[in-house]
XYZ file of C-alpha atoms in Angstrom:
742
model
C 6.066 36.556 16.245
C 3.945 33.679 17.543
C 4.575 30.130 16.306
C 7.366 30.969 13.831
C 7.822 27.275 12.944
C 4.393 27.250 11.296
C 5.012 30.350 9.192
C 8.559 29.424 8.225
C 7.617 25.838 7.316
C 4.665 26.979 5.196
C 6.865 29.521 3.409
C 9.616 26.914 2.962
C 7.090 24.587 1.317
C 6.041 27.448 -0.984
C 9.692 27.926 -1.983
C 10.061 24.201 -2.667
C 6.915 24.326 -4.821
C 8.371 27.193 -6.859
C 11.598 25.255 -7.400
C 9.669 22.152 -8.461
C 7.858 24.328 -11.001
C 11.294 25.162 -12.481
C 11.496 28.646 -10.964
C 15.051 29.530 -9.986
C 17.208 32.421 -8.801
C 20.953 33.030 -9.262
C 22.801 31.885 -6.144
C 24.385 35.261 -5.479
C 21.031 37.047 -5.654
C 19.284 34.449 -3.495
C 21.951 34.514 -0.785
C 22.012 38.303 -0.829
C 18.254 38.440 -0.350
C 18.474 35.937 2.505
C 21.116 38.000 4.251
C 19.003 41.104 3.695
C 15.982 39.397 5.310
C 18.044 38.450 8.338
C 19.473 41.938 8.824
C 16.178 43.694 8.139
C 14.254 41.463 10.565
C 16.942 41.793 13.240
C 16.949 45.590 13.092
C 13.206 46.296 12.633
C 11.098 43.906 14.696
C 7.834 45.182 13.162
C 8.855 43.634 9.839
C 10.063 40.382 11.380
C 6.989 38.276 10.375
C 7.321 39.354 6.744
C 11.048 38.639 6.864
C 10.432 35.142 8.256
C 7.995 34.397 5.428
C 10.285 35.791 2.740
C 13.291 33.973 4.204
C 11.278 30.746 4.273
C 10.408 31.023 0.579
C 14.008 31.818 -0.355
C 15.323 28.990 1.833
C 12.967 26.469 0.252
C 13.870 27.657 -3.225
C 17.631 27.598 -2.632
C 17.589 24.319 -0.736
C 15.654 22.527 -3.478
C 17.972 23.874 -6.169
C 20.984 22.690 -4.161
C 19.394 19.288 -3.491
C 18.714 18.728 -7.174
C 22.216 19.816 -8.156
C 24.135 17.865 -5.506
C 22.018 14.744 -4.951
C 19.620 14.186 -7.850
C 21.739 15.337 -10.791
C 24.535 12.720 -10.291
C 21.895 9.970 -10.173
C 20.062 11.321 -13.223
C 23.387 11.386 -15.091
C 23.338 7.566 -14.986
C 20.364 7.534 -17.382
C 21.102 5.244 -20.325
C 24.241 3.723 -18.779
C 24.996 0.132 -17.743
C 26.983 -0.677 -14.618
C 28.294 -3.994 -13.364
C 28.169 -3.803 -9.580
C 27.262 -5.353 -6.249
C 24.205 -3.845 -4.547
C 22.410 -4.501 -1.271
C 18.720 -5.462 -1.182
C 16.767 -3.328 1.311
C 13.291 -4.912 1.154
C 11.417 -8.022 0.109
C 10.659 -8.022 -3.623
C 7.245 -7.553 -5.168
C 6.426 -10.413 -7.488
C 5.049 -10.097 -11.032
C 4.155 -12.698 -13.646
C 7.493 -12.499 -15.430
C 9.811 -10.877 -12.895
C 10.134 -9.067 -9.607
C 10.874 -5.569 -8.343
C 12.965 -4.765 -5.309
C 14.507 -1.745 -3.624
C 18.311 -1.741 -3.626
C 21.035 0.395 -2.083
C 23.815 1.405 -4.448
C 27.287 2.324 -3.197
C 28.089 5.358 -5.335
C 31.855 5.009 -5.164
C 31.623 1.646 -6.969
C 30.123 3.224 -10.096
C 31.731 6.661 -10.083
C 28.812 8.444 -8.387
C 29.689 10.835 -5.517
C 26.818 9.665 -3.279
C 25.177 6.438 -2.199
C 21.541 6.175 -3.230
C 18.569 3.839 -3.231
C 16.496 2.877 -6.230
C 14.061 0.288 -7.535
C 15.416 -2.516 -9.690
C 13.466 -4.907 -11.902
C 14.885 -8.417 -11.752
C 14.197 -11.742 -13.456
C 12.596 -14.538 -11.458
C 15.012 -16.384 -9.173
C 14.888 -19.842 -7.629
C 16.349 -18.448 -4.412
C 14.081 -16.147 -2.382
C 15.552 -12.660 -2.153
C 15.572 -11.062 1.296
C 16.649 -7.711 2.759
C 20.388 -7.712 3.350
C 21.168 -9.992 0.393
C 23.703 -8.827 -2.173
C 23.041 -8.881 -5.906
C 25.889 -9.088 -8.388
C 24.704 -8.129 -11.856
C 24.853 -5.621 -14.684
C 22.214 -2.944 -14.200
C 20.804 -0.708 -16.922
C 19.767 2.673 -15.502
C 16.903 4.734 -16.894
C 14.588 7.605 -16.050
C 10.975 6.417 -16.420
C 8.829 8.139 -19.012
C 5.176 9.090 -18.987
C 2.776 6.197 -19.474
C -1.027 6.147 -19.476
C -1.124 9.867 -18.696
C 0.929 9.312 -15.547
C 4.200 11.166 -14.956
C 6.214 8.263 -13.580
C 9.445 10.258 -13.230
C 7.825 12.817 -10.885
C 6.089 10.077 -8.925
C 9.281 8.120 -8.308
C 11.195 11.294 -7.402
C 8.539 12.007 -4.766
C 9.327 8.562 -3.334
C 13.071 9.260 -3.309
C 14.046 7.412 -6.514
C 15.835 9.746 -8.921
C 16.494 6.895 -11.336
C 15.383 3.290 -11.836
C 17.263 0.190 -12.966
C 16.720 -3.238 -14.414
C 19.042 -6.222 -14.572
C 20.562 -7.022 -17.939
C 19.776 -10.736 -18.124
C 22.458 -11.420 -20.747
C 25.134 -11.165 -18.067
C 23.272 -13.140 -15.398
C 22.707 -12.341 -11.733
C 24.101 -13.825 -8.533
C 22.285 -13.612 -5.172
C 24.505 -13.825 -2.085
C 23.096 -14.103 1.439
C 25.083 -12.295 4.179
C 26.681 -14.209 7.033
C 24.956 -11.837 9.473
C 21.838 -9.923 8.415
C 21.970 -6.259 9.502
C 19.747 -5.349 12.466
C 17.940 -2.621 10.493
C 16.285 -5.295 8.339
C 14.711 -7.191 11.226
C 11.507 -5.073 11.115
C 11.141 -6.045 7.443
C 11.476 -9.692 8.394
C 8.870 -9.192 11.127
C 6.471 -7.724 8.548
C 7.018 -10.752 6.318
C 6.283 -13.045 9.273
C 3.054 -11.168 9.971
C 1.981 -11.690 6.358
C 2.632 -15.429 6.666
C 0.595 -15.625 9.904
C -2.314 -13.803 8.295
C -2.304 -16.163 5.321
C -2.583 -19.122 7.731
C -5.500 -17.764 9.764
C -7.637 -15.850 7.298
C -9.152 -16.259 3.885
C -7.254 -14.843 0.938
C -9.528 -11.792 0.908
C -9.258 -11.207 4.655
C -5.478 -11.636 4.703
C -5.143 -9.098 1.881
C -6.792 -6.388 3.999
C -4.820 -7.423 7.084
C -1.544 -7.045 5.207
C -2.545 -3.611 3.925
C -3.620 -2.389 7.375
C -0.544 -3.494 9.287
C 2.364 -3.524 6.831
C 1.183 -1.282 3.989
C 1.403 -4.178 1.498
C -1.589 -3.748 -0.850
C -0.401 -6.133 -3.568
C -2.746 -8.928 -2.450
C -5.874 -6.754 -2.633
C -7.959 -7.421 -5.715
C -8.718 -4.588 -8.112
C -12.408 -4.892 -7.246
C -11.877 -4.600 -3.492
C -9.497 -1.679 -3.902
C -11.956 0.136 -6.167
C -14.872 -0.510 -3.824
C -12.990 0.958 -0.871
C -12.075 3.990 -2.993
C -15.635 4.567 -4.177
C -16.911 4.208 -0.628
C -14.427 6.829 0.606
C -12.440 4.300 2.637
C -9.218 4.227 0.625
C -7.340 5.907 3.511
C -7.889 2.714 5.490
C -5.493 0.762 3.249
C -2.947 3.603 2.920
C -0.707 3.734 5.984
C -1.003 7.143 7.625
C -1.531 8.873 10.949
C -4.659 6.789 11.522
C -2.617 3.584 11.748
C 0.241 5.124 13.731
C -2.339 6.526 16.164
C -3.856 3.059 16.601
C -0.376 1.631 17.215
C 0.545 4.150 19.925
C -2.905 3.935 21.560
C -2.552 0.151 21.719
C 0.908 0.493 23.257
C -0.286 2.938 25.936
C -3.341 0.798 26.681
C -1.382 -2.440 27.077
C 1.699 -1.103 28.879
C 0.386 1.962 30.648
C 1.268 5.596 30.010
C 4.718 5.589 31.615
C 6.179 2.442 30.034
C 4.275 3.008 26.792
C 5.716 6.526 26.520
C 9.325 5.396 26.888
C 8.905 2.449 24.507
C 6.839 4.448 22.035
C 9.691 6.161 20.198
C 11.662 2.925 19.556
C 8.393 1.304 18.409
C 7.764 4.213 16.021
C 11.264 3.821 14.606
C 10.741 0.066 14.177
C 7.366 0.681 12.507
C 8.981 3.122 10.071
C 11.723 0.601 9.242
C 9.045 -2.078 8.798
C 6.795 -0.225 6.323
C 9.479 1.865 4.593
C 9.598 5.480 3.448
C 6.225 7.106 2.983
C 5.663 10.844 3.566
C 2.389 10.195 5.379
C 3.993 7.633 7.701
C 7.013 9.858 8.388
C 4.688 12.776 9.148
C 2.689 10.673 11.601
C 5.787 9.143 13.251
C 7.353 12.574 13.792
C 4.160 13.999 15.292
C 3.532 11.064 17.623
C 7.223 10.993 18.508
C 6.957 14.628 19.631
C 3.833 13.796 21.637
C 5.658 11.003 23.467
C 8.683 13.223 23.990
C 6.460 15.931 25.459
C 4.870 13.351 27.779
C 8.269 12.106 28.921
C 9.665 15.615 29.521
C 6.347 16.916 30.879
C 6.317 19.721 28.372
C 3.413 21.342 26.588
C 2.652 19.904 23.158
C 1.460 22.023 20.226
C -0.026 19.720 17.592
C -0.152 22.294 14.768
C 3.479 23.250 15.422
C 4.378 19.565 15.324
C 2.543 19.115 12.016
C 4.450 21.928 10.316
C 7.739 20.817 11.876
C 7.125 17.330 10.413
C 6.449 18.917 7.023
C 9.706 20.892 7.235
C 11.656 17.781 8.219
C 10.228 15.741 5.327
C 11.054 18.479 2.801
C 14.593 18.781 4.161
C 15.081 15.040 3.652
C 13.341 14.986 0.258
C 12.025 18.235 -1.303
C 10.326 16.290 -4.117
C 8.066 14.691 -1.491
C 5.903 17.795 -1.895
C 4.714 16.209 -5.171
C 3.517 13.141 -3.268
C -0.276 12.806 -3.208
C 0.183 10.867 0.032
C 1.844 13.863 1.710
C -0.635 16.386 0.336
C -3.678 14.453 1.514
C -2.127 13.437 4.827
C -1.035 16.991 5.646
C -4.274 18.751 4.625
C -6.455 16.130 6.307
C -4.510 16.374 9.566
C -4.503 20.174 9.424
C -8.279 20.231 8.989
C -8.788 17.840 11.900
C -6.442 19.762 14.213
C -7.992 23.130 13.377
C -11.683 22.286 13.323
C -12.601 18.843 14.691
C -12.370 19.959 18.330
C -14.735 22.842 17.590
C -17.241 20.461 16.056
C -17.085 18.188 19.098
C -17.315 21.137 21.495
C -20.391 22.595 19.797
C -22.144 19.241 19.639
C -21.209 18.221 23.160
C -23.265 15.530 24.886
C -26.798 16.766 25.649
C -27.901 16.290 29.239
C -31.002 14.324 28.248
C -29.001 11.496 26.652
C -28.758 8.397 28.905
C -25.363 7.751 30.444
C -24.934 4.472 28.556
C -25.288 6.253 25.237
C -22.964 9.153 25.990
C -19.830 7.325 24.835
C -21.578 6.300 21.650
C -22.678 9.886 21.045
C -19.138 11.200 21.626
C -17.734 8.597 19.245
C -20.254 9.421 16.515
C -19.785 13.178 16.805
C -15.996 12.784 17.015
C -15.951 10.700 13.828
C -18.355 13.098 12.119
C -16.260 16.122 13.160
C -13.064 14.527 11.864
C -14.698 13.539 8.552
C -16.180 16.994 7.912
C -12.989 18.805 8.986
C -10.818 16.573 6.836
C -13.106 16.906 3.799
C -13.028 20.702 4.048
C -9.344 20.772 3.087
C -8.840 17.575 1.093
C -11.746 17.813 -1.394
C -9.911 19.956 -4.013
C -6.844 17.701 -3.808
C -8.950 14.552 -4.268
C -10.691 15.973 -7.327
C -7.443 17.301 -8.819
C -5.486 14.057 -8.460
C -8.179 11.394 -8.830
C -10.994 13.204 -10.642
C -13.769 11.981 -8.372
C -15.216 12.328 -4.869
C -17.129 9.783 -2.813
C -20.315 11.588 -1.774
C -21.108 9.023 0.919
C -17.659 9.041 2.551
C -18.964 10.632 5.756
C -21.494 7.820 6.215
C -19.102 5.025 5.260
C -16.482 6.319 7.703
C -19.056 6.558 10.494
C -19.939 2.925 9.924
C -16.439 1.544 9.342
C -13.887 3.424 11.460
C -15.000 1.961 14.781
C -14.364 -1.494 13.321
C -10.950 -0.451 11.998
C -10.010 0.909 15.441
C -10.663 -2.551 16.917
C -9.256 -4.468 13.959
C -5.791 -2.883 13.958
C -4.762 -3.878 17.530
C -6.311 -7.330 17.076
C -4.201 -7.878 13.978
C -0.949 -6.851 15.642
C -1.706 -8.906 18.726
C -2.800 -11.890 16.657
C 0.238 -11.607 14.409
C 2.635 -11.626 17.372
C 0.805 -14.530 19.015
C 0.912 -16.400 15.707
C 4.700 -16.488 15.929
C 4.430 -18.164 19.325
C 1.258 -20.255 19.144
C -1.120 -20.844 16.242
C -4.135 -21.716 18.488
C -3.771 -18.452 20.426
C -3.537 -16.520 17.164
C -6.737 -18.184 15.921
C -8.625 -17.022 19.022
C -7.593 -13.396 18.482
C -7.893 -13.355 14.690
C -11.372 -14.902 14.644
C -13.108 -11.646 15.682
C -10.690 -9.828 13.378
C -12.115 -11.883 10.497
C -15.669 -10.828 11.420
C -14.679 -7.166 11.534
C -12.860 -7.510 8.207
C -15.929 -8.980 6.522
C -17.970 -6.110 7.966
C -15.582 -3.483 6.542
C -15.711 -5.164 3.135
C -19.520 -5.196 3.286
C -19.578 -1.461 4.010
C -17.278 -0.822 1.046
C -19.315 -3.080 -1.262
C -22.603 -1.495 -0.192
C -21.612 2.116 -0.851
C -19.678 1.219 -4.010
C -22.839 -0.378 -5.438
C -24.777 2.905 -5.273
C -24.811 4.151 -8.902
C -24.604 7.825 -7.915
C -22.128 7.354 -5.077
C -19.246 9.010 -6.949
C -19.161 12.624 -8.140
C -16.748 13.141 -11.040
C -14.763 16.292 -11.772
C -15.515 16.727 -15.477
C -13.918 20.111 -16.191
C -12.128 23.133 -14.726
C -15.413 24.684 -13.612
C -16.121 21.625 -11.455
C -12.715 21.926 -9.824
C -13.172 25.650 -9.135
C -16.584 24.930 -7.627
C -14.976 22.323 -5.354
C -12.495 24.958 -4.177
C -15.401 27.310 -3.470
C -17.257 24.612 -1.510
C -14.090 23.920 0.508
C -13.742 27.614 1.335
C -17.381 27.732 2.453
C -16.837 24.629 4.623
C -13.742 26.186 6.199
C -15.670 29.388 6.961
C -18.519 27.332 8.376
C -16.146 25.458 10.688
C -14.233 28.602 11.577
C -17.400 30.409 12.696
C -18.246 27.357 14.797
C -21.944 28.138 15.118
C -24.157 25.221 16.127
C -27.064 26.310 13.961
C -24.840 26.929 10.930
C -23.081 23.571 11.292
C -26.332 21.737 11.975
C -27.925 23.118 8.811
C -24.967 23.397 6.425
C -23.408 19.959 6.994
C -26.457 17.941 5.852
C -27.249 20.588 3.218
C -23.822 20.307 1.543
C -24.033 16.517 1.692
C -27.535 16.583 0.164
C -26.395 18.932 -2.610
C -23.450 16.656 -3.482
C -25.712 13.600 -3.567
C -28.271 15.485 -5.674
C -25.672 16.665 -8.197
C -24.164 13.181 -8.414
C -27.620 11.612 -8.885
C -28.654 14.048 -11.613
C -25.351 13.634 -13.467
C -25.506 9.869 -13.172
C -29.006 9.785 -14.673
C -28.081 12.266 -17.412
C -24.895 10.397 -18.362
C -26.589 6.993 -18.459
C -27.899 7.543 -22.010
C -24.663 9.073 -23.333
C -22.850 7.215 -26.117
C -19.297 6.551 -24.970
C -16.266 4.909 -26.573
C -13.374 4.029 -24.244
C -9.998 2.850 -25.541
C -8.103 1.145 -22.720
C -4.316 1.216 -22.551
C -3.250 -2.416 -23.043
C 0.329 -2.278 -24.287
C 0.537 -3.960 -27.703
C -3.013 -5.259 -27.380
C -6.426 -3.666 -27.775
C -9.636 -3.382 -25.746
C -12.345 -0.906 -26.765
C -15.625 -0.506 -24.863
C -18.709 1.087 -26.413
C -21.629 1.861 -24.106
C -25.005 3.570 -24.162
C -27.511 3.089 -21.354
C -27.430 -0.516 -20.226
C -25.944 -1.690 -23.530
C -22.237 -2.520 -23.555
C -20.065 -3.831 -26.378
C -16.413 -4.874 -26.300
C -14.072 -4.866 -29.286
C -11.085 -7.206 -28.780
C -9.532 -8.330 -25.517
C -5.751 -8.469 -25.594
C -2.996 -7.021 -23.423
C 0.779 -7.324 -23.178
C 3.412 -6.549 -20.569
C 2.117 -5.836 -17.070
C -1.363 -5.008 -18.385
C -4.333 -7.277 -17.681
C -7.137 -6.682 -20.170
C -9.698 -8.766 -18.260
C -9.046 -6.928 -14.988
C -9.219 -3.565 -16.761
C -12.530 -4.487 -18.408
C -13.972 -5.736 -15.114
C -12.834 -2.531 -13.447
C -14.523 -0.447 -16.157
C -17.757 -2.418 -15.748
C -17.649 -2.076 -11.976
C -17.138 1.700 -12.062
C -19.867 2.118 -14.689
C -22.375 -0.265 -13.076
C -22.445 -2.633 -16.053
C -23.347 -6.222 -15.237
C -22.607 -7.970 -18.546
C -21.194 -7.522 -22.047
C -24.026 -7.574 -24.573
C -21.783 -7.916 -27.614
C -18.162 -9.053 -27.904
C -16.517 -8.431 -31.298
C -13.160 -9.950 -32.175
C -11.448 -8.291 -35.128
C -9.055 -11.243 -35.327
C -8.813 -14.449 -33.300
C -5.094 -14.300 -32.563
C -2.815 -12.985 -29.833
C -2.936 -9.412 -31.098
C -6.713 -9.167 -30.586
C -7.829 -12.159 -28.492
C -4.917 -13.002 -26.175
C -7.156 -12.711 -23.060
C -10.509 -13.479 -24.706
C -10.823 -17.007 -23.279
C -10.223 -15.768 -19.762
C -12.830 -13.039 -20.279
C -15.520 -15.581 -21.218
C -14.848 -17.448 -17.979
C -15.019 -14.386 -15.725
C -17.505 -11.965 -17.311
C -21.054 -12.696 -18.583
C -21.128 -12.306 -22.397
C -24.405 -12.484 -24.354
C -23.166 -12.616 -27.954
C -19.856 -13.002 -29.801
C -18.999 -11.949 -33.360
C -15.754 -13.124 -34.982
C -14.310 -13.452 -38.495
C -15.780 -16.206 -40.670
C -12.459 -17.905 -41.390
C -9.726 -18.544 -38.830
C -6.548 -20.555 -38.652
C -7.227 -23.815 -36.822
C -3.538 -24.128 -35.936
C -3.592 -20.750 -34.218
C -3.038 -21.399 -30.497
C -5.718 -18.897 -29.462
C -8.578 -19.977 -31.748
C -9.174 -23.641 -30.619
C -9.120 -22.707 -26.931
C -11.445 -19.764 -27.472
C -13.987 -21.810 -29.449
C -13.903 -24.609 -26.880
C -14.726 -22.238 -24.018
C -17.300 -20.464 -26.159
C -19.178 -23.750 -26.655
C -18.730 -24.842 -23.020
C -20.284 -21.578 -21.850
C -23.147 -21.939 -24.366
C -22.581 -18.408 -25.619
C -24.227 -17.605 -28.978
C -21.754 -16.592 -31.671
C -21.751 -15.541 -35.295
C -18.901 -16.021 -37.747
C -19.222 -13.324 -40.368
C -17.428 -11.755 -43.318
C -19.813 -9.079 -44.716
C -18.690 -7.514 -47.970
C -20.490 -4.314 -47.029
C -20.791 -2.796 -43.588
C -23.272 -4.716 -41.461
C -24.904 -3.205 -38.385
C -24.460 -5.390 -35.308
C -25.759 -5.217 -31.766
C -28.303 -2.755 -30.454
C -28.719 0.257 -32.801
C -27.993 2.685 -29.923
C -24.373 1.475 -29.938
C -23.843 2.503 -33.574
C -21.662 -0.499 -34.424
C -21.049 -2.049 -37.840
C -18.493 -4.572 -39.109
C -16.793 -5.130 -42.467
C -15.190 -8.464 -43.411
C -13.667 -8.007 -46.855
C -10.220 -8.964 -45.547
C -9.612 -12.662 -44.869
C -9.644 -13.609 -41.160
C -10.067 -9.935 -40.171
C -12.881 -7.563 -39.274
C -12.987 -3.779 -39.458
C -15.298 -2.140 -36.907
C -16.972 1.256 -37.172
C -18.314 3.079 -34.089
C -20.619 5.913 -35.076
C -22.802 8.455 -33.297
C -24.233 11.867 -34.106
C -20.857 13.501 -33.374
C -18.248 10.785 -33.897
C -17.254 8.404 -36.673
C -14.511 6.068 -35.418
C -12.987 3.093 -37.238
C -10.511 0.547 -35.887
C -8.334 -1.274 -38.420
C -5.809 -2.443 -35.875
C -6.148 -6.091 -36.973
C -5.043 -5.240 -40.508
C -1.543 -4.767 -41.859
C -0.711 -1.767 -44.034
C -0.847 -3.957 -47.149
C -4.272 -5.329 -46.189
C -5.642 -1.852 -45.543
C -4.340 -0.507 -48.846
C -6.004 -3.404 -50.693
C -9.245 -2.817 -48.798
C -9.379 0.922 -49.466
C -8.872 0.317 -53.198
C -12.220 -1.510 -53.248
C -14.154 0.090 -50.406
C -14.268 3.721 -49.176
C -13.447 3.756 -45.489
C -13.883 7.411 -44.612
C -13.950 8.302 -40.912
C -13.157 11.086 -38.468
C -10.936 9.004 -36.174
C -8.773 6.067 -37.240
C -7.262 3.505 -34.851
C -4.173 1.675 -36.139
C -1.307 -0.355 -34.723
C 2.048 1.213 -33.945
C 3.644 -0.911 -36.670
C 1.838 1.242 -39.267
C 4.387 4.020 -38.732
C 7.328 1.889 -39.905
C 6.562 2.400 -43.611
C 5.958 6.130 -43.976
C 5.025 5.953 -47.683
C 2.284 3.399 -47.162
C 1.032 5.266 -44.118
C 0.874 8.505 -46.083
C -1.172 6.798 -48.823
C -3.554 5.296 -46.237
C -4.135 8.703 -44.681
C -4.704 10.247 -48.108
C -7.405 7.703 -48.908
C -9.229 7.685 -45.564
C -8.685 11.371 -44.646
C -9.126 11.069 -40.855
C -9.125 14.145 -38.638
C -7.537 12.269 -35.763
C -5.301 9.221 -35.293
C -4.934 6.801 -32.411
C -1.674 4.927 -32.877
C -1.280 2.236 -30.256
C 1.887 1.110 -28.519
C 5.034 1.029 -30.628
C 4.907 4.685 -31.592
C 6.784 7.326 -29.604
C 5.401 10.630 -30.855
C 2.801 12.310 -28.644
C 1.250 15.052 -30.752
C 0.807 14.423 -34.487
C 1.648 12.239 -37.448
C 1.919 13.662 -40.955
C 0.167 16.808 -39.750
C -2.808 14.912 -38.268
C -3.384 15.115 -34.479
C -2.433 11.770 -32.992
C -2.478 10.144 -29.583
C -1.072 6.996 -28.071
C -2.976 5.310 -25.208
C 0.286 3.948 -23.835
C 1.443 7.530 -23.247
C -1.800 9.432 -22.698
C -3.714 6.690 -20.903
C -7.343 5.796 -21.505
C -8.917 7.669 -24.438
C -12.626 8.540 -24.282
C -15.072 9.941 -26.825
C -18.568 10.883 -25.754
C -21.782 11.975 -27.412
C -24.375 13.455 -25.069
C -27.825 12.101 -25.848
C -30.988 13.534 -24.370
C -33.247 11.027 -22.653
C -36.319 10.321 -24.739
């Protein structure tokens, strides 16, 4: 059997996938089948390939079951417990407005756990900077994260190696103790922190943010807008550490030190790079593969890249079976597999024509190499991108052609400039100056393609996903046949079809009436759009949410330049906590708010001051009957029978939605005694569920077919027999009415 590592690793991954889908076998049966495979394959060589595959599946299944039972289960058993202990910090913390998050190493024997493990801990702010190697003495509350905003946090953290999370119980305090000698394994982390400091000194805030992401994997400084633009342009892989960055690192090492010295130093450098950026399946995959390349160079042995790829996959799954759930691993593996299998064919078929001048031959090879890698990668990754993210950048091939050459120069400049910055600031400035130009160029490419209204193709239903799988299969067949005429015709044809479909959908969807309820913790932000008209109802968020950033992100993705109408149902923290900030950052044409407001309310004076400073027209209203507001296409009306509150109705041909989130149960009961408030969908606060009798009476009077109960309510399916949803759990909620263009 040729290349057994490939077949066994693929089968092992299939077994892991079955185990992660809760499929299991009794141990006795599984071990018996494994023994049978071994004996059968040893005696009858003709059946050996099938035995290897079957043994791989069984091995993956059994190994994952054992891993979960021996390693994950003891950690998961800590859920809901509190432990006073001393832990070791393993990385620099990530800072938030009200706290910080850091990775810690827990000594299991100190808390009655059979194994040591690492986890993420949420800490209060500290005056003393926390560094890797420090010890924290505190009481930690352990918990398994739940699903929020439609995102399975527990599965995500397991794929990163965290079976459980923790946060410090602030009642008992926390003590930070620096070690007398910091362990050597944390020096790469300190080097990464030094690089970040150098970049902040020599670049603008925007430039330094990209530099940090490219070299250390730290994307926290990137703005939401820049991150989204790179995603929409198909350049998100640039800021996600992967084989691309490891390849740049090794190429730089070989170029600067020569093949012999670079080969021998390469493996220690790879290990240091891994320790610097931390565990990531894509980085581990790349480090293993390039480590095998260097080892093959040193031993003068033949190197099989596909074998190395599957060996890296096997190694990752042996260390952490749940890594198979990682989107990073899935995209990294499929992209690399596509490039290894097909990119060389693409380059071979479109080899340099004889009539091209010698000076342009390198340029031609670079263009065709980049094009071959992009097409080969897209052939395998497209279904995964649509499944996980729900969209595809249709101009990614073009954006990568224009940007990757700059990234290939930028990465070594950043490392060289960062190292020089430790020694001499003037030398670092010389090197990082061209890096700044290249960075601005990459941002411009991302901004340009992100600004194209039809640059993103969305996966709207199962049929779209199945079609993407079909297109991927056709692309794989096209690359497998490796015919110049087929590739020359089909590549631009598929690209043109994707652009055409995206353009037609973008134009068709422009006139659709859409209501979007953002997930904002205990706050509320609802966007109503139709064509170029956009209205916002309330702007308030709590916790780690940022209502203004979420609204700006929505507007950016939907090509909206301004808010035509901003309605506040109440000028207090529950509805207008972030309203003042919004007026300063987003163009607003008109504001509607309740007629009467409490002057002593901390939110109201500040909001009115900014409203007048910005010269934004506003209307204080309290209509006793529903009053239509804004452009008629938005279908908005307000009701002001309750003092200092507004009720808003959003209505189209198919939907009748009312938000009463600003009202208390008592207020709503008084209102519905005087005014019929019938609707199909009712939005209320989570506090409404505390008094079941009043809630039952409200539902009897209004008779909604659907409820949206915002944060503070734990149920996920229904309330009092009525289908209900919670944006905190399900994520953004969208209603749409398709309108034909007149």
